Short mmCIF file of C-alpha atoms and ligand atoms in Angstrom, two decimals:
data_model
loop_
_atom_site.label_atom_id
_atom_site.label_comp_id
_atom_site.label_asym_id
_atom_site.label_seq_id
_atom_site.Cartn_x
_atom_site.Cartn_y
_atom_site.Cartn_z
CA MET A 1 -91.87 52.44 8.20
CA SER A 2 -88.49 52.57 9.84
CA THR A 3 -85.96 49.64 9.80
CA PRO A 4 -86.09 47.86 13.12
CA ARG A 5 -82.83 48.16 15.22
CA PRO A 6 -80.44 45.07 14.92
CA VAL A 7 -80.33 43.01 18.32
CA CYS A 8 -77.05 42.34 19.77
CA LEU A 9 -76.51 40.00 22.88
CA ILE A 10 -73.57 40.88 25.02
CA THR A 11 -72.31 38.59 27.90
CA GLY A 12 -70.71 39.88 30.87
CA ALA A 13 -71.88 43.46 30.35
CA SER A 14 -71.95 44.84 33.86
CA ALA A 15 -68.49 45.99 33.76
CA GLY A 16 -65.41 46.60 31.76
CA ILE A 17 -65.20 45.67 28.20
CA GLY A 18 -68.76 44.20 27.96
CA ALA A 19 -70.01 47.59 29.42
CA ALA A 20 -68.00 49.49 27.02
CA CYS A 21 -69.27 47.31 24.06
CA ALA A 22 -72.81 48.01 25.16
CA GLU A 23 -72.54 51.58 25.37
CA LEU A 24 -71.04 51.80 21.80
CA ALA A 25 -73.48 49.25 20.28
CA ALA A 26 -76.34 51.35 21.67
CA ARG A 27 -74.72 54.55 20.00
CA ARG A 28 -74.28 52.50 16.74
CA GLY A 29 -78.04 51.56 16.54
CA TYR A 30 -78.34 48.25 18.24
CA ASP A 31 -80.87 46.98 20.66
CA LEU A 32 -79.37 44.90 23.45
CA LEU A 33 -79.76 42.04 25.48
CA LEU A 34 -77.17 42.20 28.15
CA THR A 35 -76.12 39.61 30.92
CA TYR A 36 -74.51 40.02 34.12
CA ARG A 37 -73.58 37.57 36.90
CA ARG A 38 -73.39 39.30 40.27
CA ASP A 39 -73.13 42.84 39.74
CA ALA A 40 -76.67 44.21 39.24
CA THR A 41 -75.86 47.76 40.29
CA GLY A 42 -73.19 47.85 37.28
CA ALA A 43 -75.50 46.38 34.86
CA ALA A 44 -78.36 48.63 35.73
CA ALA A 45 -75.88 51.60 35.21
CA VAL A 46 -74.93 50.21 31.75
CA ARG A 47 -78.70 49.73 30.84
CA ALA A 48 -79.33 53.41 31.77
CA LYS A 49 -76.51 54.59 29.55
CA ALA A 50 -77.53 52.39 26.50
CA GLU A 51 -81.10 53.50 27.04
CA ALA A 52 -80.06 57.30 27.05
CA ALA A 53 -78.29 56.44 23.70
CA GLY A 54 -81.46 55.28 22.27
CA ALA A 55 -81.41 51.38 22.66
CA ARG A 56 -84.09 49.13 23.96
CA VAL A 57 -82.27 47.08 26.71
CA VAL A 58 -83.22 43.80 28.61
CA LEU A 59 -81.06 42.57 31.39
CA VAL A 60 -80.66 38.87 32.36
CA GLN A 61 -78.80 37.72 35.42
CA ALA A 62 -76.74 34.55 34.23
CA ASP A 63 -73.84 32.39 35.02
CA VAL A 64 -72.48 31.25 31.69
CA ALA A 65 -70.89 28.28 33.52
CA GLU A 66 -74.66 26.97 34.16
CA PRO A 67 -76.31 25.61 30.90
CA ALA A 68 -79.86 26.35 32.43
CA ASP A 69 -78.87 29.91 32.80
CA ILE A 70 -77.79 30.08 29.19
CA ASP A 71 -81.17 28.58 28.12
CA ARG A 72 -82.74 31.33 30.17
CA ILE A 73 -80.84 34.09 28.44
CA PHE A 74 -82.02 32.69 24.93
CA ALA A 75 -85.55 32.38 26.17
CA THR A 76 -85.70 35.89 27.28
CA LEU A 77 -84.13 36.87 23.86
CA ASP A 78 -86.77 34.88 21.92
CA ALA A 79 -89.58 36.27 24.00
CA ASP A 80 -88.44 39.89 24.01
CA PHE A 81 -86.75 40.56 20.62
CA GLY A 82 -87.54 37.42 18.78
CA ARG A 83 -84.18 37.71 16.85
CA ILE A 84 -80.33 37.91 17.26
CA ASP A 85 -78.06 39.78 14.81
CA ALA A 86 -74.74 39.83 16.70
CA LEU A 87 -73.24 38.32 19.76
CA VAL A 88 -70.32 39.66 21.73
CA ASN A 89 -69.17 36.41 23.63
CA ASN A 90 -67.43 38.33 26.33
CA ALA A 91 -68.19 36.94 29.71
CA GLY A 92 -64.85 35.77 31.33
CA ALA A 93 -63.16 35.10 34.53
CA ILE A 94 -59.53 34.88 35.74
CA ASP A 95 -58.40 33.30 39.04
CA THR A 96 -55.47 34.42 41.40
CA ILE A 97 -52.04 34.43 40.21
CA ALA A 98 -50.43 30.94 40.64
CA ARG A 99 -48.05 28.42 39.26
CA LEU A 100 -49.68 25.24 37.48
CA THR A 101 -48.31 23.03 40.54
CA ASP A 102 -50.72 25.21 42.89
CA MET A 103 -53.84 24.78 40.51
CA ASP A 104 -56.28 22.05 41.45
CA HIS A 105 -58.99 20.15 39.39
CA ALA A 106 -61.86 22.59 40.85
CA ARG A 107 -59.99 25.73 39.61
CA LEU A 108 -59.21 24.31 36.26
CA THR A 109 -62.84 22.91 35.71
CA ARG A 110 -64.26 26.26 36.81
CA ILE A 111 -62.24 28.28 34.47
CA PHE A 112 -62.82 25.97 31.28
CA ALA A 113 -66.71 26.01 32.27
CA VAL A 114 -66.83 29.78 32.28
CA ASN A 115 -64.21 30.76 29.53
CA VAL A 116 -64.69 27.83 27.16
CA ILE A 117 -67.64 25.73 27.50
CA GLY A 118 -70.06 28.83 28.30
CA ALA A 119 -68.70 30.78 25.35
CA MET A 120 -69.20 27.75 23.13
CA LEU A 121 -72.60 27.15 24.41
CA VAL A 122 -73.81 30.74 24.06
CA ALA A 123 -72.32 30.84 20.24
CA LYS A 124 -74.14 27.61 19.75
CA ALA A 125 -77.52 28.93 20.64
CA ALA A 126 -76.80 32.10 18.78
CA VAL A 127 -75.86 30.38 15.70
CA GLN A 128 -78.93 28.13 15.93
CA ARG A 129 -80.92 31.29 15.70
CA MET A 130 -78.89 33.02 13.21
CA GLU A 131 -79.13 30.11 10.84
CA ALA A 132 -83.03 29.75 11.27
CA GLN A 133 -83.35 33.60 10.56
CA GLY A 134 -81.44 33.18 7.35
CA SER A 135 -79.96 36.73 7.23
CA GLY A 136 -76.52 36.20 8.47
CA GLY A 137 -74.90 37.38 11.58
CA ASN A 138 -71.92 38.28 13.54
CA ILE A 139 -70.09 36.90 16.54
CA VAL A 140 -67.13 38.29 18.25
CA ASN A 141 -65.40 36.26 20.94
CA ILE A 142 -63.37 38.03 23.40
CA SER A 143 -59.88 36.15 23.49
CA SER A 144 -56.81 37.52 25.03
CA ALA A 145 -53.37 38.28 24.10
CA ALA A 146 -52.52 35.67 26.75
CA ALA A 147 -53.42 33.11 24.10
CA ARG A 148 -50.28 34.00 22.29
CA LEU A 149 -48.12 34.70 25.37
CA GLY A 150 -48.91 31.81 27.63
CA SER A 151 -49.05 33.70 30.96
CA GLY A 152 -46.51 31.57 32.45
CA GLY A 153 -45.94 31.79 36.24
CA GLN A 154 -49.29 33.76 36.32
CA PHE A 155 -52.39 32.13 34.78
CA VAL A 156 -51.44 29.28 32.33
CA ASP A 157 -55.09 28.00 32.96
CA TYR A 158 -56.61 31.34 31.90
CA ALA A 159 -54.15 31.54 28.83
CA ALA A 160 -55.20 28.07 27.69
CA THR A 161 -58.89 28.83 27.83
CA LYS A 162 -58.21 31.79 25.59
CA GLY A 163 -56.05 29.68 23.22
CA ALA A 164 -59.01 27.52 23.03
CA ILE A 165 -61.26 30.32 22.15
CA ASP A 166 -58.97 31.21 19.14
CA THR A 167 -59.10 27.72 17.92
CA PHE A 168 -62.95 27.80 18.49
CA THR A 169 -63.09 31.17 16.57
CA LYS A 170 -61.35 29.73 13.52
CA GLY A 171 -63.31 26.52 13.49
CA LEU A 172 -66.80 27.93 13.84
CA SER A 173 -66.08 30.82 11.30
CA ASP A 174 -65.14 28.01 8.64
CA GLU A 175 -68.28 26.20 9.79
CA VAL A 176 -70.76 28.99 9.33
CA ALA A 177 -69.22 31.23 6.72
CA PRO A 178 -71.50 29.78 3.90
CA ASN A 179 -74.45 31.06 6.07
CA GLY A 180 -73.21 34.67 6.17
CA ILE A 181 -72.36 34.49 9.67
CA ARG A 182 -68.92 36.06 10.41
CA VAL A 183 -66.83 34.92 13.70
CA ASN A 184 -63.97 36.91 14.70
CA ALA A 185 -61.92 37.23 17.94
CA VAL A 186 -60.53 40.43 19.51
CA ARG A 187 -57.47 39.97 21.81
CA PRO A 188 -56.90 42.56 24.29
CA GLY A 189 -53.88 43.06 26.04
CA ILE A 190 -53.46 45.11 29.19
CA ILE A 191 -56.78 46.89 29.45
CA LYS A 192 -57.70 48.95 32.47
CA THR A 193 -60.79 47.17 34.17
CA ASP A 194 -61.54 45.47 37.31
CA ILE A 195 -60.57 41.98 36.24
CA HIS A 196 -56.90 42.62 37.45
CA GLY A 197 -58.27 43.44 41.06
CA LYS A 198 -60.30 40.21 40.97
CA ALA A 199 -57.17 38.23 40.22
CA GLY A 200 -55.57 40.00 43.33
CA ALA A 201 -53.31 41.98 40.93
CA ALA A 202 -54.88 45.49 40.66
CA GLU A 203 -51.41 46.89 40.19
CA ARG A 204 -50.84 44.76 37.06
CA VAL A 205 -52.32 47.47 34.71
CA ASP A 206 -50.00 50.16 35.98
CA GLU A 207 -46.84 48.09 35.95
CA LEU A 208 -47.35 46.47 32.71
CA GLY A 209 -48.90 49.25 30.68
CA PRO A 210 -45.61 51.18 30.41
CA MET A 211 -43.92 48.05 29.31
CA THR A 212 -45.89 47.63 26.03
CA PRO A 213 -44.54 49.20 22.77
CA MET A 214 -47.14 51.94 23.14
CA ARG A 215 -45.97 52.51 26.88
CA ARG A 216 -49.55 52.50 28.26
CA SER A 217 -52.53 50.38 28.98
CA GLY A 218 -55.62 50.29 26.93
CA SER A 219 -59.01 51.29 27.82
CA ALA A 220 -62.37 49.00 27.61
CA ALA A 221 -63.61 51.71 25.21
CA GLU A 222 -60.56 51.07 22.76
CA VAL A 223 -61.50 47.32 22.79
CA ALA A 224 -65.04 48.10 22.06
CA ALA A 225 -64.27 50.19 19.18
CA SER A 226 -62.49 47.14 17.49
CA VAL A 227 -65.36 44.76 18.47
CA LEU A 228 -67.99 47.14 16.74
CA TYR A 229 -65.51 47.36 13.83
CA LEU A 230 -65.72 43.56 13.36
CA MET A 231 -69.45 43.66 13.73
CA SER A 232 -69.77 46.37 11.08
CA ASP A 233 -70.13 46.23 7.29
CA ASP A 234 -66.64 47.79 7.15
CA ALA A 235 -65.39 44.12 8.09
CA SER A 236 -67.77 42.55 5.51
CA TYR A 237 -64.97 40.33 4.16
CA VAL A 238 -63.46 39.66 7.53
CA THR A 239 -64.05 36.26 9.25
CA GLY A 240 -61.98 33.82 11.30
CA THR A 241 -59.47 36.24 12.26
CA PHE A 242 -58.08 37.88 15.44
CA LEU A 243 -57.64 41.59 16.18
CA ASP A 244 -54.89 42.17 18.72
CA VAL A 245 -55.64 45.42 20.80
CA THR A 246 -52.65 45.39 22.79
CA GLY A 247 -50.60 48.49 21.99
CA GLY A 248 -48.10 46.34 20.18
CA ARG A 249 -47.63 43.71 22.89
P1 NDP B 301 -64.32 42.51 34.29
O1 NDP B 301 -64.19 41.65 35.38
O2 NDP B 301 -64.34 43.99 34.42
O3 NDP B 301 -65.92 42.03 33.67
C1 NDP B 301 -66.29 40.61 33.50
C2 NDP B 301 -67.71 40.61 33.35
O4 NDP B 301 -67.94 39.22 32.96
C3 NDP B 301 -68.52 41.19 34.27
O5 NDP B 301 -69.80 41.64 33.63
C4 NDP B 301 -68.85 39.73 34.98
O6 NDP B 301 -70.12 39.77 35.65
C5 NDP B 301 -68.99 38.89 33.90
N1 NDP B 301 -68.67 37.46 34.32
C6 NDP B 301 -67.64 36.89 35.08
N2 NDP B 301 -67.77 35.69 35.23
C7 NDP B 301 -68.99 35.33 34.74
C8 NDP B 301 -69.85 34.12 34.63
N3 NDP B 301 -69.32 32.84 35.07
N4 NDP B 301 -70.95 34.05 34.07
C9 NDP B 301 -71.54 35.29 33.50
N5 NDP B 301 -70.71 36.48 33.48
C10 NDP B 301 -69.62 36.47 34.22
O7 NDP B 301 -63.50 41.97 33.11
P2 NDP B 301 -62.97 42.67 31.57
O8 NDP B 301 -64.11 43.41 31.04
O9 NDP B 301 -61.62 43.05 31.81
O10 NDP B 301 -63.06 41.22 30.74
C11 NDP B 301 -64.03 40.88 29.85
C12 NDP B 301 -63.38 39.96 28.81
O11 NDP B 301 -62.11 40.33 28.38
C13 NDP B 301 -63.07 38.70 29.62
O12 NDP B 301 -63.38 37.57 28.67
C14 NDP B 301 -61.56 38.70 29.78
O13 NDP B 301 -61.14 37.44 29.91
C15 NDP B 301 -60.99 39.54 28.47
N6 NDP B 301 -59.87 40.09 28.50
C16 NDP B 301 -59.69 41.17 29.41
C17 NDP B 301 -58.33 41.77 29.46
C18 NDP B 301 -58.01 42.68 30.48
O14 NDP B 301 -56.81 43.27 30.54
N7 NDP B 301 -58.90 43.58 31.06
C19 NDP B 301 -57.41 41.26 28.69
C20 NDP B 301 -57.54 40.25 27.81
C21 NDP B 301 -58.68 39.73 27.83
P3 NDP B 301 -70.33 40.22 37.22
O15 NDP B 301 -69.29 41.33 37.38
O16 NDP B 301 -71.86 40.74 37.21
O17 NDP B 301 -70.15 39.03 37.94
#
């Protein structure tokens, strides 16, 4: 009998880094539960590529800022796959460039709800299942170089959410390490995805990429390769750490 494929949940897989992780994870032998918020067309395209690579794929529309949506993600996971081996906690958002003095309560509440509370609740539900399964597991949180750099004058709110993700990565990794669950973070730098356009600064990639030590922006595929490394047995003694994918920035 063949060994069943491991199951990976990737949030925010309709575009960018999440989509690249889905495509690579499919090629590395995972079945996938992929979530998206609005971009059903993008999600369907990612599903088609992952299926062509041999994965079984289920899509769930979900806003990670809504606890009921997170419950729906995991109800689907339980019903369709009955297990979870890996989580890429990727869904994330950024608001437009602003100084702190121009950020209101609604903006701060929303970005922390998506980038921090959403990610923590998704990880919680994954850990509950991984611990019940008793066979370990892997979580990779998608942080950002902004956690180190602070993003002053641009998005200190976003940077602060990623700082929280780094602290959460360390704390959760200590909490679950005795149960064989590894928790790490990847901190991308300037990566060519649509997130910059969503922040009203599509030109950011071409402006800032050449200013990095490697003199270029990175690709979503380069981030995905690091995520899949951390999930792999090649990283079997790696937990609670941060892998910067920044071209040296
Ligand atoms: P994209 O904007 O290309 O993709 C973001 C993904 O997250 C989409 O699938 C989007 O879904 C989903 N998403 C956004 N908000 C929510 C939400 N509230 N609930 C559920 N899903 C949501 O961004 P990237 O691929 O660039 O970013 C992915 C991660 O990488 C984020 O955590 C980001 O902070 C981080 N990152 C990115 C960097 C970069 O330079 N690109 C640098 C450092 C970190 P949909 O489109 O369907 O609404």
